PDB file of C-alpha atoms in Angstrom:
ATOM      1  CA  LYS K   4     -11.237 238.476  54.731  1.00  0.00           C
ATOM      2  CA  THR K   5     -13.898 237.141  52.388  1.00  0.00           C
ATOM      3  CA  SER K   6     -13.075 233.897  50.658  1.00  0.00           C
ATOM      4  CA  LEU K   7     -13.039 233.944  46.835  1.00  0.00           C
ATOM      5  CA  MET K   8     -13.528 230.201  46.472  1.00  0.00           C
ATOM      6  CA  LYS K   9     -16.395 228.153  47.804  1.00  0.00           C
ATOM      7  CA  ILE K  10     -15.401 224.479  48.093  1.00  0.00           C
ATOM      8  CA  PHE K  11     -17.894 221.913  49.328  1.00  0.00           C
ATOM      9  CA  PRO K  12     -18.212 219.444  50.896  1.00  0.00           C
ATOM     10  CA  ASN K  13     -14.930 219.630  52.754  1.00  0.00           C
ATOM     11  CA  PRO K  14     -14.017 217.080  53.971  1.00  0.00           C
ATOM     12  CA  ALA K  15     -15.358 215.037  51.045  1.00  0.00           C
ATOM     13  CA  LYS K  16     -15.814 211.378  50.188  1.00  0.00           C
ATOM     14  CA  SER K  17     -15.150 211.327  46.432  1.00  0.00           C
ATOM     15  CA  ASN K  18     -15.587 214.747  44.819  1.00  0.00           C
ATOM     16  CA  VAL K  19     -15.926 218.439  45.621  1.00  0.00           C
ATOM     17  CA  LYS K  20     -17.613 221.344  43.929  1.00  0.00           C
ATOM     18  CA  ILE K  21     -15.630 224.551  43.494  1.00  0.00           C
ATOM     19  CA  GLU K  22     -17.211 227.937  42.791  1.00  0.00           C
ATOM     20  CA  PHE K  23     -15.707 231.387  42.455  1.00  0.00           C
ATOM     21  CA  ASP K  24     -16.780 234.731  41.007  1.00  0.00           C
ATOM     22  CA  VAL K  25     -13.907 236.948  39.881  1.00  0.00           C
ATOM     23  CA  GLN K  26     -13.513 240.106  37.814  1.00  0.00           C
ATOM     24  CA  GLN K  27     -10.361 238.986  36.013  1.00  0.00           C
ATOM     25  CA  LYS K  28      -8.841 236.027  34.184  1.00  0.00           C
ATOM     26  CA  THR K  29      -7.688 233.419  36.685  1.00  0.00           C
ATOM     27  CA  VAL K  30      -5.809 230.136  36.869  1.00  0.00           C
ATOM     28  CA  LEU K  31      -6.797 227.313  39.239  1.00  0.00           C
ATOM     29  CA  SER K  32      -3.923 224.949  40.073  1.00  0.00           C
ATOM     30  CA  ILE K  33      -4.257 221.735  42.063  1.00  0.00           C
ATOM     31  CA  TYR K  34      -1.423 220.233  44.111  1.00  0.00           C
ATOM     32  CA  ASP K  35      -1.086 217.074  46.165  1.00  0.00           C
ATOM     33  CA  SER K  36       0.264 217.066  49.718  1.00  0.00           C
ATOM     34  CA  LEU K  37       3.841 216.657  48.403  1.00  0.00           C
ATOM     35  CA  GLY K  38       3.580 219.800  46.270  1.00  0.00           C
ATOM     36  CA  LYS K  39       3.253 218.026  42.907  1.00  0.00           C
ATOM     37  CA  GLN K  40       0.996 219.919  40.509  1.00  0.00           C
ATOM     38  CA  LEU K  41      -1.870 217.679  39.355  1.00  0.00           C
ATOM     39  CA  GLY K  42      -3.708 220.114  37.115  1.00  0.00           C
ATOM     40  CA  LYS K  43      -4.084 223.689  35.974  1.00  0.00           C
ATOM     41  CA  THR K  44      -7.081 225.346  34.308  1.00  0.00           C
ATOM     42  CA  ASN K  45      -7.607 228.874  32.974  1.00  0.00           C
ATOM     43  CA  PHE K  46     -10.895 230.662  33.655  1.00  0.00           C
ATOM     44  CA  SER K  47     -12.525 233.779  32.251  1.00  0.00           C
ATOM     45  CA  PRO K  48     -13.836 236.611  34.429  1.00  0.00           C
ATOM     46  CA  GLY K  49     -17.250 235.981  35.982  1.00  0.00           C
ATOM     47  CA  PHE K  50     -18.868 233.087  37.849  1.00  0.00           C
ATOM     48  CA  ASN K  51     -17.030 229.787  37.422  1.00  0.00           C
ATOM     49  CA  HIS K  52     -17.812 226.348  38.799  1.00  0.00           C
ATOM     50  CA  LEU K  53     -16.388 222.890  38.446  1.00  0.00           C
ATOM     51  CA  SER K  54     -16.339 219.502  40.095  1.00  0.00           C
ATOM     52  CA  TYR K  55     -13.118 217.778  41.146  1.00  0.00           C
ATOM     53  CA  GLU K  56     -12.953 214.049  41.789  1.00  0.00           C
ATOM     54  CA  ASN K  57     -10.362 212.519  44.097  1.00  0.00           C
ATOM     55  CA  PRO K  58      -7.822 211.081  41.627  1.00  0.00           C
ATOM     56  CA  GLY K  59      -6.478 208.648  44.212  1.00  0.00           C
ATOM     57  CA  LYS K  60      -8.073 205.979  46.301  1.00  0.00           C
ATOM     58  CA  GLY K  61      -8.830 206.677  49.927  1.00  0.00           C
ATOM     59  CA  ALA K  62      -7.769 209.532  52.150  1.00  0.00           C
ATOM     60  CA  ALA K  63      -5.840 212.420  50.613  1.00  0.00           C
ATOM     61  CA  VAL K  64      -5.175 216.140  50.996  1.00  0.00           C
ATOM     62  CA  TYR K  65      -5.063 218.548  48.040  1.00  0.00           C
ATOM     63  CA  PHE K  66      -4.390 222.250  47.726  1.00  0.00           C
ATOM     64  CA  PHE K  67      -6.346 224.437  45.324  1.00  0.00           C
ATOM     65  CA  LYS K  68      -4.566 227.670  44.400  1.00  0.00           C
ATOM     66  CA  LEU K  69      -6.356 230.461  42.565  1.00  0.00           C
ATOM     67  CA  SER K  70      -4.053 232.969  40.862  1.00  0.00           C
ATOM     68  CA  ASP K  71      -4.487 235.918  38.529  1.00  0.00           C
ATOM     69  CA  SER K  72      -3.140 235.788  34.951  1.00  0.00           C
ATOM     70  CA  ASN K  73       0.180 237.289  36.148  1.00  0.00           C
ATOM     71  CA  GLY K  74       0.736 234.419  38.601  1.00  0.00           C
ATOM     72  CA  ASN K  75      -0.133 236.368  41.756  1.00  0.00           C
ATOM     73  CA  LEU K  76      -1.792 234.105  44.329  1.00  0.00           C
ATOM     74  CA  LEU K  77      -5.342 235.215  45.129  1.00  0.00           C
ATOM     75  CA  GLU K  78      -6.299 232.353  47.444  1.00  0.00           C
ATOM     76  CA  SER K  79      -5.142 228.910  48.530  1.00  0.00           C
ATOM     77  CA  ARG K  80      -7.441 226.321  50.086  1.00  0.00           C
ATOM     78  CA  LYS K  81      -6.880 222.844  51.511  1.00  0.00           C
ATOM     79  CA  VAL K  82      -9.324 220.045  50.618  1.00  0.00           C
ATOM     80  CA  VAL K  83      -9.497 216.791  52.543  1.00  0.00           C
ATOM     81  CA  PHE K  84     -10.795 213.550  51.050  1.00  0.00           C
ATOM     82  CA  GLU K  85     -11.711 210.903  53.639  1.00  0.00           C
TER      83      GLU K  85
END
């Protein structure tokens, strides 16, 4: 299966770049390792990119979940900050 999201570097020191190219409206949600939602952003169809900085200090694991506008999960990726 081809990945929709490109996340790099992973593992990361302080921030990651996220890129995805989709044909529909999407929502990117970010969760910590305990399942607490840290953020949610809506995106338009097409190529999207953003940078995400580690909100904590030190090592952490986050989950980036890309969903369509109806809430259907398209992809989930784990990001490790060292």
